[in-house]
mmCIF file of C-alpha atoms in Angstrom:
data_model
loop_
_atom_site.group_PDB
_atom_site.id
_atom_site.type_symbol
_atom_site.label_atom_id
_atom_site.label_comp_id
_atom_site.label_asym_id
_atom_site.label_seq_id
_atom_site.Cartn_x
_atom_site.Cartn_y
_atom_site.Cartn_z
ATOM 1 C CA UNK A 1 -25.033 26.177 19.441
ATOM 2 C CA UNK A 2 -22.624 26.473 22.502
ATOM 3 C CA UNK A 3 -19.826 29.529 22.194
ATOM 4 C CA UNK A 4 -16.253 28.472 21.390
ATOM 5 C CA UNK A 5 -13.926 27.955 24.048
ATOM 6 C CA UNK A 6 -11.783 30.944 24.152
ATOM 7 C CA UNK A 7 -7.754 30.899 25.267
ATOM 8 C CA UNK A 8 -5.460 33.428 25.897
ATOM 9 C CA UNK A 9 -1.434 33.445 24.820
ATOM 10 C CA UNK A 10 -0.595 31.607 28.229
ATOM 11 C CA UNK A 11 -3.264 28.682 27.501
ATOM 12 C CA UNK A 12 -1.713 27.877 24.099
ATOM 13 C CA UNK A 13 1.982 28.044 25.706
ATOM 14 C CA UNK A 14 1.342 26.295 28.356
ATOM 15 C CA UNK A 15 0.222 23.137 26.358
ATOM 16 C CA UNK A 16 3.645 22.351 25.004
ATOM 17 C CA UNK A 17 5.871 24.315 27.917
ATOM 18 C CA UNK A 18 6.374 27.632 25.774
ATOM 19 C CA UNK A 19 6.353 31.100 26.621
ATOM 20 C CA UNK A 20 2.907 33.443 25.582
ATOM 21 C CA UNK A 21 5.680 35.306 23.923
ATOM 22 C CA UNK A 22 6.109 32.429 21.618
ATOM 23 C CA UNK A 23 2.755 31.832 20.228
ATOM 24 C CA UNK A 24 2.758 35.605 19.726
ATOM 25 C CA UNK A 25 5.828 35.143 17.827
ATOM 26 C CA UNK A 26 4.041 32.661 16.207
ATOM 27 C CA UNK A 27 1.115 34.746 15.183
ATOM 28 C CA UNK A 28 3.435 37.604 14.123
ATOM 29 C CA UNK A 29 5.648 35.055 11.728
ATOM 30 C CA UNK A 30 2.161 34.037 9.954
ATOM 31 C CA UNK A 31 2.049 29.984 11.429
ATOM 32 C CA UNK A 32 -0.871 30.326 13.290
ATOM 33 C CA UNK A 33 -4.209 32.404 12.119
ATOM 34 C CA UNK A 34 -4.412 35.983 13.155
ATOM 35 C CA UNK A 35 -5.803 36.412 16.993
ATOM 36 C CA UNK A 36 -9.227 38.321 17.433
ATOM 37 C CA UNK A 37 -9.008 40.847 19.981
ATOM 38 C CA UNK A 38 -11.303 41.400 22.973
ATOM 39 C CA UNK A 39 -12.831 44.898 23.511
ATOM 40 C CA UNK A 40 -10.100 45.244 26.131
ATOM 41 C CA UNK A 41 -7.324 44.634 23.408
ATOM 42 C CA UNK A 42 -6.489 41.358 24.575
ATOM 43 C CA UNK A 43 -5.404 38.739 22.410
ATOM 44 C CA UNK A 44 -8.020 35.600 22.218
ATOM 45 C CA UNK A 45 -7.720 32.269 20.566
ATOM 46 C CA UNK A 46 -9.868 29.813 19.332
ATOM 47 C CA UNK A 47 -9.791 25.992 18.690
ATOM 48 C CA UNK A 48 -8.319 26.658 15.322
ATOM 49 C CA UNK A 49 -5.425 28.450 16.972
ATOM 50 C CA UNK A 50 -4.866 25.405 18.981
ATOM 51 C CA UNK A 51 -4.820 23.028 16.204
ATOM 52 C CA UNK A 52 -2.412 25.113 14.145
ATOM 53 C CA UNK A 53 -0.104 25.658 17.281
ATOM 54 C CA UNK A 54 -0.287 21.692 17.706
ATOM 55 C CA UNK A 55 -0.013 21.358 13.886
ATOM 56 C CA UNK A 56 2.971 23.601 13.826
ATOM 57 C CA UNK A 57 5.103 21.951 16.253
ATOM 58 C CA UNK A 58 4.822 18.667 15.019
ATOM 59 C CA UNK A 59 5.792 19.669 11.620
ATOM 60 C CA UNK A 60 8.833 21.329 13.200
ATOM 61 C CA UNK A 61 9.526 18.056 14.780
ATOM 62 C CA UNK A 62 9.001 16.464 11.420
ATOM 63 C CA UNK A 63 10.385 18.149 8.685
ATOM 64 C CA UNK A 64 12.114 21.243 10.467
ATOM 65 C CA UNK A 65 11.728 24.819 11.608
ATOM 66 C CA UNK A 66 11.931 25.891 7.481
ATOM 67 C CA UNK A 67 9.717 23.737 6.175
ATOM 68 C CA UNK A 68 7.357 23.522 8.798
ATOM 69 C CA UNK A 69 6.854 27.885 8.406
ATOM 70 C CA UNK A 70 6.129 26.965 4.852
ATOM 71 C CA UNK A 71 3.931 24.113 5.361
ATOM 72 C CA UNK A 72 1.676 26.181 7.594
ATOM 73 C CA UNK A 73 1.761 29.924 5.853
ATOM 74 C CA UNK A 74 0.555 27.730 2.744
ATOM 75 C CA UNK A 75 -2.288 26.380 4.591
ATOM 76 C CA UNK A 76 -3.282 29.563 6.388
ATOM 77 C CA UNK A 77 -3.722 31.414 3.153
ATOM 78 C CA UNK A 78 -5.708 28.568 1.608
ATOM 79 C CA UNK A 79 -2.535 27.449 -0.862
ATOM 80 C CA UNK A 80 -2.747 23.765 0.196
ATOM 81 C CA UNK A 81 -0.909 22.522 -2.915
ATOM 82 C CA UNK A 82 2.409 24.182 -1.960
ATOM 83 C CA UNK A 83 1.870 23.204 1.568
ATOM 84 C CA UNK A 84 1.319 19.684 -0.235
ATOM 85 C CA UNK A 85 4.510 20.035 -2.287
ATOM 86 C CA UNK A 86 6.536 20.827 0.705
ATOM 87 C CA UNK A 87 5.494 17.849 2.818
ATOM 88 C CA UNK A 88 6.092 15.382 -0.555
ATOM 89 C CA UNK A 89 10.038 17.148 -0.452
ATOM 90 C CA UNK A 90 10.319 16.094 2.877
ATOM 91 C CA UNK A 91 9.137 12.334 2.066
ATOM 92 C CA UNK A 92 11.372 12.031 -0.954
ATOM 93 C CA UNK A 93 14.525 12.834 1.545
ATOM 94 C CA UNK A 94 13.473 10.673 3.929
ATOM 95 C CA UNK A 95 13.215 7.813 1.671
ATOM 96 C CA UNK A 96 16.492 8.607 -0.143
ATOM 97 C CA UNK A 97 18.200 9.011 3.573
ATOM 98 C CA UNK A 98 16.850 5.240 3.718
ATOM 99 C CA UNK A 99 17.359 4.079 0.334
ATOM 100 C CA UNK A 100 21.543 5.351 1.444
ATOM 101 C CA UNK A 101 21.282 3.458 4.852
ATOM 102 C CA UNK A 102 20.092 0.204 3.477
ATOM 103 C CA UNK A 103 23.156 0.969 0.922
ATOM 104 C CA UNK A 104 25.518 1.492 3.344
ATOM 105 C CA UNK A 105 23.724 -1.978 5.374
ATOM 106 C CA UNK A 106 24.575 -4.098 2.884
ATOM 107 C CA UNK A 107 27.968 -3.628 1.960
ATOM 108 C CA UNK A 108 28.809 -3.050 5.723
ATOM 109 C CA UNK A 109 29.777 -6.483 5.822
ATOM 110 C CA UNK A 110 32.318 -6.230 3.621
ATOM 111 C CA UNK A 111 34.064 -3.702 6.026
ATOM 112 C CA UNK A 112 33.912 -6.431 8.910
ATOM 113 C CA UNK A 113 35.116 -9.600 6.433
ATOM 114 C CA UNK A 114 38.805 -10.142 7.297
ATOM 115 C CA UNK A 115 40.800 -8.456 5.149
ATOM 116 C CA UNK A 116 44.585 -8.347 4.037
ATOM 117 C CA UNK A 117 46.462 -5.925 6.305
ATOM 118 C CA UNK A 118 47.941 -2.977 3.846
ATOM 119 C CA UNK A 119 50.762 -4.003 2.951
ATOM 120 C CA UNK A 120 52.579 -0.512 2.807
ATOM 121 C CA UNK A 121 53.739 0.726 6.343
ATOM 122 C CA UNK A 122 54.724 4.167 4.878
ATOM 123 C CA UNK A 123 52.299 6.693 2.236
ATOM 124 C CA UNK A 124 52.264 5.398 -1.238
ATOM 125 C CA UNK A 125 52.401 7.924 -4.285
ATOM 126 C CA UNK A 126 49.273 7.592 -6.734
ATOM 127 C CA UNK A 127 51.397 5.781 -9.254
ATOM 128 C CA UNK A 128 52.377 2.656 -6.782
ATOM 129 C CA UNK A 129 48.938 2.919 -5.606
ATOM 130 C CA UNK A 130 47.295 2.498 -8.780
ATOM 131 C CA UNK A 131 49.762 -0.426 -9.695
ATOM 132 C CA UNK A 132 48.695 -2.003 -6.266
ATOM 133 C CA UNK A 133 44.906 -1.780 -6.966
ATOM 134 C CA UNK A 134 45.282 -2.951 -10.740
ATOM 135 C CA UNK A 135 44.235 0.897 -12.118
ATOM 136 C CA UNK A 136 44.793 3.901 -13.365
ATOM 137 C CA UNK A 137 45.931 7.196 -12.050
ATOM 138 C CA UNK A 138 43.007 8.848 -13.417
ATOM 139 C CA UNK A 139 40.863 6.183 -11.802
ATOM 140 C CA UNK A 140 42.134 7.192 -8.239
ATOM 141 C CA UNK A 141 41.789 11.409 -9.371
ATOM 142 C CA UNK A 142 38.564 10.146 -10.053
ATOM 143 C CA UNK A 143 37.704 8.344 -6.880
ATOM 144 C CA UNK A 144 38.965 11.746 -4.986
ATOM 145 C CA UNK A 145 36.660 14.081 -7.009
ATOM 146 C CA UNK A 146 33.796 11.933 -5.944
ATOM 147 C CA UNK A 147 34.935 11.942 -2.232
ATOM 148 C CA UNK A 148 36.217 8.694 -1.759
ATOM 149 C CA UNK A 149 39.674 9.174 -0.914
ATOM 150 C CA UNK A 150 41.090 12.097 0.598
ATOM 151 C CA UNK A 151 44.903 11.891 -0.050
ATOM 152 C CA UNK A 152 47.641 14.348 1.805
ATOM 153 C CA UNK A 153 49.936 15.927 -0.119
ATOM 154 C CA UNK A 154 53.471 16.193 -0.106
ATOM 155 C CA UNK A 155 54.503 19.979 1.223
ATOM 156 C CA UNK A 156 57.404 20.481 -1.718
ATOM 157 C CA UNK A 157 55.971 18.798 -4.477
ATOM 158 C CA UNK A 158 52.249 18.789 -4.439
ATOM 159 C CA UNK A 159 52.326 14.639 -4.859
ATOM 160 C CA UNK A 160 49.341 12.775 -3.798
ATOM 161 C CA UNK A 161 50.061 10.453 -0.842
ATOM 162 C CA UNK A 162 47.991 7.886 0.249
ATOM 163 C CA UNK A 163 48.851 7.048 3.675
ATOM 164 C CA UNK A 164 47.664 3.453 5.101
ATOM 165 C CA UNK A 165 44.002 4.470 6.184
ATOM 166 C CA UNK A 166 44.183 5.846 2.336
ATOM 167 C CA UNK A 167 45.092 2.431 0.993
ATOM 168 C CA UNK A 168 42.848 0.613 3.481
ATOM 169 C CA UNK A 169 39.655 3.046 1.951
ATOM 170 C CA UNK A 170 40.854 2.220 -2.190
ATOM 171 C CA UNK A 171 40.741 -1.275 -1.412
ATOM 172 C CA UNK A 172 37.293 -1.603 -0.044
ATOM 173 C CA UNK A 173 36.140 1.157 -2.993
ATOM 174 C CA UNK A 174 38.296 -1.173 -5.436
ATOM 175 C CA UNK A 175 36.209 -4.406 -3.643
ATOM 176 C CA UNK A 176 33.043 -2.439 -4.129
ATOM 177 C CA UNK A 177 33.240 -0.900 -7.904
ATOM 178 C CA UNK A 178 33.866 -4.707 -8.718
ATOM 179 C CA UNK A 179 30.603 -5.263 -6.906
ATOM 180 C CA UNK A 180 28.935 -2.970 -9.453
ATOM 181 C CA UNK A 181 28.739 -0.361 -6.748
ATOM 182 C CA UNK A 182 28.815 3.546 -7.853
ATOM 183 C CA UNK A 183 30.572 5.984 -6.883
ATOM 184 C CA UNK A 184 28.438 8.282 -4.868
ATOM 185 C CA UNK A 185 27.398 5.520 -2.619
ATOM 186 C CA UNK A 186 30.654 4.070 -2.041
ATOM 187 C CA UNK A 187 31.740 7.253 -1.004
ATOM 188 C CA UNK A 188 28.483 7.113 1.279
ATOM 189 C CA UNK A 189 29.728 4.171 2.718
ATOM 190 C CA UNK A 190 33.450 5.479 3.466
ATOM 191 C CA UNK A 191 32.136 8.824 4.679
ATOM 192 C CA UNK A 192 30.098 6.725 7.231
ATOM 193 C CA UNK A 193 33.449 5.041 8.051
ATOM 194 C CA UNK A 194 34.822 7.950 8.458
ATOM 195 C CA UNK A 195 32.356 9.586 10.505
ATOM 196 C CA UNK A 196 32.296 6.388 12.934
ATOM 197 C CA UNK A 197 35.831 6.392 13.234
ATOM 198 C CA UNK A 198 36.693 3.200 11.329
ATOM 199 C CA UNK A 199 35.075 0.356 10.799
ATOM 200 C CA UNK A 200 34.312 -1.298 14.065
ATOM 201 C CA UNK A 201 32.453 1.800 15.141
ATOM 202 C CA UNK A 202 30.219 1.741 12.164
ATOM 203 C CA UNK A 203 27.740 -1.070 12.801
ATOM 204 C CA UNK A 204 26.037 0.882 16.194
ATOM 205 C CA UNK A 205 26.430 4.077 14.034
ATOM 206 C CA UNK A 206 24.245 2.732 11.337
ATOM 207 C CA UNK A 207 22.025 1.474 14.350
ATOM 208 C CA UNK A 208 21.642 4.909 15.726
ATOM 209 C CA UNK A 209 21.109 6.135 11.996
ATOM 210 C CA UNK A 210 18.136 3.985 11.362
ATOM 211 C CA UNK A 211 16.417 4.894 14.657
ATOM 212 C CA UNK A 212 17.052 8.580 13.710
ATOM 213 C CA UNK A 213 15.021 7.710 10.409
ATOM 214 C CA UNK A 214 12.481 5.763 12.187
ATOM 215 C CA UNK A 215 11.881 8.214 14.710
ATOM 216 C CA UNK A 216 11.285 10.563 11.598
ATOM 217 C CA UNK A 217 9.020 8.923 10.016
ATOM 218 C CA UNK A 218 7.000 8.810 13.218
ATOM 219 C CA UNK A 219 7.366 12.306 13.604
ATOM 220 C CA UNK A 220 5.618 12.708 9.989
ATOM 221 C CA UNK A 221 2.705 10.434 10.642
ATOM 222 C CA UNK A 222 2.037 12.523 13.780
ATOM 223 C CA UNK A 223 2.105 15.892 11.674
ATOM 224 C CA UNK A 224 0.294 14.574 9.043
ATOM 225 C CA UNK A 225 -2.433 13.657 11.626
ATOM 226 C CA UNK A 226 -2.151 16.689 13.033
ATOM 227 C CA UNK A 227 -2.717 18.810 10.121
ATOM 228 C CA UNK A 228 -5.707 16.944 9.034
ATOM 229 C CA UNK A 229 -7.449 18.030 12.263
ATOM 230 C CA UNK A 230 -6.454 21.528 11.475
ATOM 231 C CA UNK A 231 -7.795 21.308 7.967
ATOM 232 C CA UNK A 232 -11.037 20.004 9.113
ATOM 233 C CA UNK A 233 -11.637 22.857 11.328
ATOM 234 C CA UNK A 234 -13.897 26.280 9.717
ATOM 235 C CA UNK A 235 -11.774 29.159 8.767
ATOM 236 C CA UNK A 236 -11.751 31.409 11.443
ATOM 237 C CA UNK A 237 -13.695 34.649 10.123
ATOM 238 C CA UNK A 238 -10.810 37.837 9.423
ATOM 239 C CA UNK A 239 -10.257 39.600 12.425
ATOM 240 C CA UNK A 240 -11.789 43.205 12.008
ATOM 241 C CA UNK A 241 -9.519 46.175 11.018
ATOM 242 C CA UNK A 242 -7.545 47.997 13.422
#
């Protein structure tokens, strides 16, 4: 049977432009297996150090630096079901990150339908603004608890005042509550609106927001693959005792 191919700190590194002082951070922090030594002292690596160093990284690139530690520290001690549970956390945000995009898709629209102008030039008080919309005071309190509106207030008396950006963002949650929308993913959608800055910015923001996902999902096939071929390698054998 031919002898395993052997690598040192710098051979590892090298692959994926570190430093040999990161995979031996890496071996200290438990995400790769434990180097042997040589009778010199030297550290030496095998091919299962390579696959967890490759394994590693593209779990970082996948689910982050966090997860990606716990992923592999699971594996290495032969806990695969919590390394399991971790990578099925990362696949449940990454579908409710696109459940909220295809959300925020497909009442975009409404955001780029011509709409009245406000018709208030100065900040309304909640009172006149509920009149406006057809509801209650408690119903805007309520819409600002969830994040929907952010009103000022008024430096002497504390007042809510919804200036016209503030009217403009009740409207299109009014237009979307009578869609049956709720309200966390209304105030999804106005965050995003926010976030752009307004609604004209929104559409290549979304665009750049799906290609993040995309690229995400990628990034999870390739550690998935990755991991297998570290899980079909042998157990390295414990290095001996100091």
């Amino acid at each position: 049977m031919p002898k395993s191919q052997s690598y040192r700190p710098v051979d590892l590194a090298r692959r994926h432009g570190l430093s040999a002082q990161a995979i031996r951070n890496y071996e200290n922090d438990g995400v790769i297996p434990p180097a042997r030594r040589t009778a010199s002292g030297y550290r030496a690596y095998g091919e299962r150090h390579l696959a967890a160093v490759d394994a590693f990284l593209a779990l970082v690139s996948a689910y982050g630096h966090g997860p990606a530690a716990v992923i592999m520290r699971a594996v290495l001690r032969g806990d695969p079901d919590t390394a399991f549970a971790a990578i099925d956390t990362g696949h449940v945000g990454l579908s409710r990150d696109r459940e909220t995009l295809e959300a925020v898709e497909a009442t975009a629209g409404l955001l780029e339908a011509p709409r009245p102008p406000a018709r208030a030039e100065r900040p309304l008080p909640v009172g006149a603004l509920a009149h406006r919309l057809g509801v209650t005071p408690a119903t805007l309190r309520k819409w600002e608890e969830a994040g929907i509106l952010v009103p000022a207030r008024d430096r002497a008396t504390q007042q809510r005042l919804y200036s016209p950006d503030d009217i403009r963002d009740a409207d299109l949650a009014h237009l979307l509550r009578r869609g049956g929308y709720g309200l966390p993913h209304i105030a999804t959608v106005l965050q995003q609106v926010r976030a752009a800055g307004g609604a004209e910015s929104l559409a290549a923001s979304l665009t750049e927001w799906r290609a993040r996902l995309t690229a995400r999902g990628r990034a999870m096939l390739t550690a998935a693959a990755r991991l297998a071929d570290l899980l079909a390698l042998p157990a390295d054998p414990a290095p001996p005792a100091p």
